[in-house]
């Protein structure tokens, strides 16, 4: 089955509570499971960074819905490409917030040393999320299969 990977960043227009995030994740996980979409959503300092992977049409349709969502602005596509394999095949949407995002890992991958700087470097953003995935543990907002 052909697979696509899409990476984007965006900005929350205001504060995002744990409850807001749970609402996003609950719908995302329900839809993604049905559509065979997997990935990881990171959120820190009002910046979202998300990777979506799965059948190309499903990834596109998911991204079109995400683009229209008023809960974020300045959506910026970093990468959309064919993928040989899934990086996050167990997660219909993993999540990492400030508590899970390692500052050392951000500093290692971001050209500016901060989370927002990953938006300027698509390859670094994917490398960052690939390295972060195995470090994530279970918890209230943590990934579920
Ligand atoms: P409906 O539920 O019919 O909603 C209609 C419109 O209202 C849509 O534009 C919707 O975006 C918006 N909306 C829905 N709930 C709220 C709310 N509480 N407050 C304000 N506006 C709202 N969806 C996925 O399927 N997979 C993902 O991986 C995914 N990741 C996301 C990541 C981020 C950062 C955000 C902000 C959203 C994400 N979503 C994801 C949610 C996605 O944007 C859609 O809301 C969802 O897919 C349902 O789409 P729908 O067209 O059925 O919208």
GROMACS .gro file of C-alpha atoms and ligand atoms in nm:
model
  198
    1UNK     CA    1   0.000   0.000   0.000
    2UNK     CA    2   0.147   0.340  -0.095
    3UNK     CA    3   0.212   0.564   0.203
    4UNK     CA    4   0.249   0.941   0.234
    5UNK     CA    5   0.397   1.152   0.513
    6UNK     CA    6   0.288   1.510   0.576
    7UNK     CA    7   0.445   1.746   0.828
    8UNK     CA    8   0.314   2.091   0.918
    9UNK     CA    9   0.342   2.353   1.187
   10UNK     CA   10   0.082   2.599   1.312
   11UNK     CA   11   0.012   2.840   1.591
   12UNK     CA   12  -0.265   2.842   1.852
   13UNK     CA   13  -0.437   3.183   1.849
   14UNK     CA   14  -0.475   3.173   2.229
   15UNK     CA   15  -0.418   2.955   2.533
   16UNK     CA   16  -0.478   2.582   2.485
   17UNK     CA   17  -0.594   2.390   2.794
   18UNK     CA   18  -0.549   2.018   2.856
   19UNK     CA   19  -0.921   1.986   2.796
   20UNK     CA   20  -0.892   2.162   2.456
   21UNK     CA   21  -0.609   1.927   2.365
   22UNK     CA   22  -0.804   1.620   2.475
   23UNK     CA   23  -1.095   1.731   2.254
   24UNK     CA   24  -0.865   1.760   1.954
   25UNK     CA   25  -0.701   1.425   2.025
   26UNK     CA   26  -1.024   1.239   2.090
   27UNK     CA   27  -1.169   1.331   1.749
   28UNK     CA   28  -0.831   1.292   1.578
   29UNK     CA   29  -0.777   0.942   1.716
   30UNK     CA   30  -1.129   0.829   1.626
   31UNK     CA   31  -1.101   0.959   1.268
   32UNK     CA   32  -0.742   0.852   1.216
   33UNK     CA   33  -0.805   0.495   1.328
   34UNK     CA   34  -1.088   0.469   1.078
   35UNK     CA   35  -0.875   0.626   0.801
   36UNK     CA   36  -0.554   0.431   0.880
   37UNK     CA   37  -0.373   0.756   0.959
   38UNK     CA   38  -0.099   0.753   1.222
   39UNK     CA   39   0.140   1.015   1.352
   40UNK     CA   40   0.251   1.244   1.630
   41UNK     CA   41   0.128   1.584   1.748
   42UNK     CA   42   0.368   1.802   1.948
   43UNK     CA   43   0.263   2.122   2.123
   44UNK     CA   44   0.479   2.375   2.305
   45UNK     CA   45   0.468   2.753   2.351
   46UNK     CA   46   0.156   2.782   2.135
   47UNK     CA   47   0.327   2.602   1.844
   48UNK     CA   48   0.189   2.280   1.698
   49UNK     CA   49   0.409   2.042   1.502
   50UNK     CA   50   0.235   1.738   1.356
   51UNK     CA   51   0.324   1.448   1.133
   52UNK     CA   52   0.047   1.257   0.954
   53UNK     CA   53   0.118   0.933   0.772
   54UNK     CA   54  -0.100   0.685   0.588
   55UNK     CA   55  -0.266   0.627   0.251
   56UNK     CA   56  -0.205   0.946   0.044
   57UNK     CA   57  -0.575   1.029  -0.007
   58UNK     CA   58  -0.652   0.983   0.363
   59UNK     CA   59  -0.357   1.202   0.464
   60UNK     CA   60  -0.473   1.476   0.222
   61UNK     CA   61  -0.833   1.464   0.341
   62UNK     CA   62  -0.722   1.477   0.705
   63UNK     CA   63  -0.499   1.774   0.633
   64UNK     CA   64  -0.780   1.959   0.450
   65UNK     CA   65  -0.998   1.924   0.760
   66UNK     CA   66  -0.712   2.037   0.984
   67UNK     CA   67  -0.648   2.339   0.759
   68UNK     CA   68  -1.005   2.462   0.808
   69UNK     CA   69  -0.991   2.431   1.187
   70UNK     CA   70  -1.009   2.769   1.365
   71UNK     CA   71  -0.828   2.630   1.671
   72UNK     CA   72  -0.502   2.711   1.500
   73UNK     CA   73  -0.367   2.965   1.250
   74UNK     CA   74  -0.064   3.015   1.026
   75UNK     CA   75  -0.067   2.652   0.914
   76UNK     CA   76   0.254   2.592   0.724
   77UNK     CA   77   0.319   2.276   0.523
   78UNK     CA   78   0.676   2.157   0.576
   79UNK     CA   79   0.676   1.827   0.391
   80UNK     CA   80   0.445   1.604   0.188
   81UNK     CA   81   0.614   1.303   0.037
   82UNK     CA   82   0.602   0.936  -0.037
   83UNK     CA   83   0.707   0.733   0.267
   84UNK     CA   84   0.855   0.383   0.253
   85UNK     CA   85   0.729   0.298   0.601
   86UNK     CA   86   0.542   0.446   0.894
   87UNK     CA   87   0.745   0.612   1.169
   88UNK     CA   88   0.459   0.600   1.421
   89UNK     CA   89   0.270   0.290   1.321
   90UNK     CA   90   0.130   0.218   1.669
   91UNK     CA   91  -0.023   0.562   1.719
   92UNK     CA   92  -0.340   0.690   1.560
   93UNK     CA   93  -0.212   1.015   1.705
   94UNK     CA   94   0.063   1.028   1.963
   95UNK     CA   95   0.097   1.342   2.168
   96UNK     CA   96   0.387   1.527   2.326
   97UNK     CA   97   0.338   1.849   2.525
   98UNK     CA   98   0.591   2.059   2.715
   99UNK     CA   99   0.619   1.787   2.980
  100UNK     CA  100   0.723   1.528   2.725
  101UNK     CA  101   0.934   1.739   2.491
  102UNK     CA  102   1.299   1.707   2.583
  103UNK     CA  103   1.483   2.041   2.572
  104UNK     CA  104   1.804   1.856   2.488
  105UNK     CA  105   1.640   1.696   2.187
  106UNK     CA  106   1.501   2.031   2.070
  107UNK     CA  107   1.842   2.194   2.107
  108UNK     CA  108   2.003   1.908   1.914
  109UNK     CA  109   1.766   1.932   1.614
  110UNK     CA  110   1.640   2.291   1.595
  111UNK     CA  111   1.853   2.536   1.395
  112UNK     CA  112   1.758   2.810   1.642
  113UNK     CA  113   1.773   2.587   1.949
  114UNK     CA  114   1.406   2.632   2.033
  115UNK     CA  115   1.087   2.445   1.947
  116UNK     CA  116   0.957   2.714   1.709
  117UNK     CA  117   1.281   2.689   1.508
  118UNK     CA  118   1.193   2.334   1.399
  119UNK     CA  119   0.934   2.492   1.166
  120UNK     CA  120   1.216   2.632   0.954
  121UNK     CA  121   1.377   2.294   0.896
  122UNK     CA  122   1.147   2.013   0.772
  123UNK     CA  123   1.413   1.741   0.788
  124UNK     CA  124   1.512   1.847   1.137
  125UNK     CA  125   1.146   1.847   1.242
  126UNK     CA  126   1.099   1.488   1.121
  127UNK     CA  127   1.429   1.379   1.282
  128UNK     CA  128   1.321   1.545   1.607
  129UNK     CA  129   0.985   1.366   1.614
  130UNK     CA  130   1.141   1.032   1.520
  131UNK     CA  131   1.385   1.064   1.811
  132UNK     CA  132   1.111   1.182   2.048
  133UNK     CA  133   0.866   0.896   1.976
  134UNK     CA  134   1.051   0.621   2.167
  135UNK     CA  135   1.094   0.853   2.470
  136UNK     CA  136   0.722   0.908   2.520
  137UNK     CA  137   0.551   0.732   2.808
  138UNK     CA  138   0.190   0.678   2.906
  139UNK     CA  139  -0.013   0.945   3.085
  140UNK     CA  140  -0.325   1.153   3.056
  141UNK     CA  141  -0.246   1.302   2.719
  142UNK     CA  142   0.005   1.047   2.609
  143UNK     CA  143  -0.023   0.835   2.299
  144UNK     CA  144  -0.272   0.553   2.281
  145UNK     CA  145  -0.284   0.296   2.008
  146LIG     P1  146  -1.662   1.896   1.248
  146LIG     O1  147  -1.640   1.818   1.375
  146LIG     O2  148  -1.787   1.869   1.166
  146LIG     O3  149  -1.649   2.051   1.280
  146LIG     C1  150  -1.683   2.154   1.186
  146LIG     C2  151  -1.582   2.267   1.192
  146LIG     O4  152  -1.562   2.314   1.326
  146LIG     C3  153  -1.444   2.220   1.145
  146LIG     O5  154  -1.383   2.325   1.075
  146LIG     C4  155  -1.373   2.192   1.275
  146LIG     O6  156  -1.231   2.201   1.255
  146LIG     C5  157  -1.428   2.297   1.367
  146LIG     N1  158  -1.431   2.256   1.509
  146LIG     C6  159  -1.456   2.132   1.557
  146LIG     N2  160  -1.448   2.131   1.692
  146LIG     C7  161  -1.421   2.259   1.730
  146LIG     C8  162  -1.401   2.322   1.854
  146LIG     N3  163  -1.409   2.253   1.971
  146LIG     N4  164  -1.373   2.454   1.855
  146LIG     C9  165  -1.364   2.525   1.741
  146LIG     N5  166  -1.383   2.469   1.618
  146LIG    C10  167  -1.409   2.339   1.612
  146LIG     N6  168  -0.847   1.562   1.294
  146LIG    C11  169  -0.818   1.440   1.245
  146LIG     O7  170  -0.908   1.372   1.192
  146LIG     N7  171  -0.692   1.389   1.255
  146LIG    C12  172  -0.588   1.458   1.311
  146LIG     O8  173  -0.477   1.405   1.320
  146LIG    C13  174  -0.616   1.589   1.361
  146LIG     N8  175  -0.518   1.664   1.415
  146LIG    C14  176  -0.546   1.793   1.454
  146LIG    C15  177  -0.443   1.875   1.500
  146LIG    C16  178  -0.468   2.006   1.538
  146LIG    C17  179  -0.354   2.093   1.584
  146LIG    C18  180  -0.601   2.057   1.531
  146LIG    C19  181  -0.629   2.199   1.571
  146LIG    C20  182  -0.705   1.977   1.486
  146LIG    C21  183  -0.679   1.844   1.448
  146LIG     N9  184  -0.779   1.761   1.402
  146LIG    C22  185  -0.750   1.637   1.352
  146LIG    C23  186  -0.921   1.802   1.406
  146LIG    C24  187  -0.969   1.849   1.270
  146LIG     O9  188  -0.927   1.981   1.248
  146LIG    C25  189  -1.124   1.841   1.261
  146LIG    O10  190  -1.182   1.917   1.363
  146LIG    C26  191  -1.173   1.697   1.275
  146LIG    O11  192  -1.103   1.611   1.187
  146LIG    C27  193  -1.322   1.687   1.246
  146LIG    O12  194  -1.345   1.735   1.116
  146LIG     P2  195  -1.489   1.769   1.061
  146LIG    O13  196  -1.479   1.832   0.927
  146LIG    O14  197  -1.575   1.646   1.075
  146LIG    O15  198  -1.534   1.883   1.157
   0.00000   0.00000   0.00000
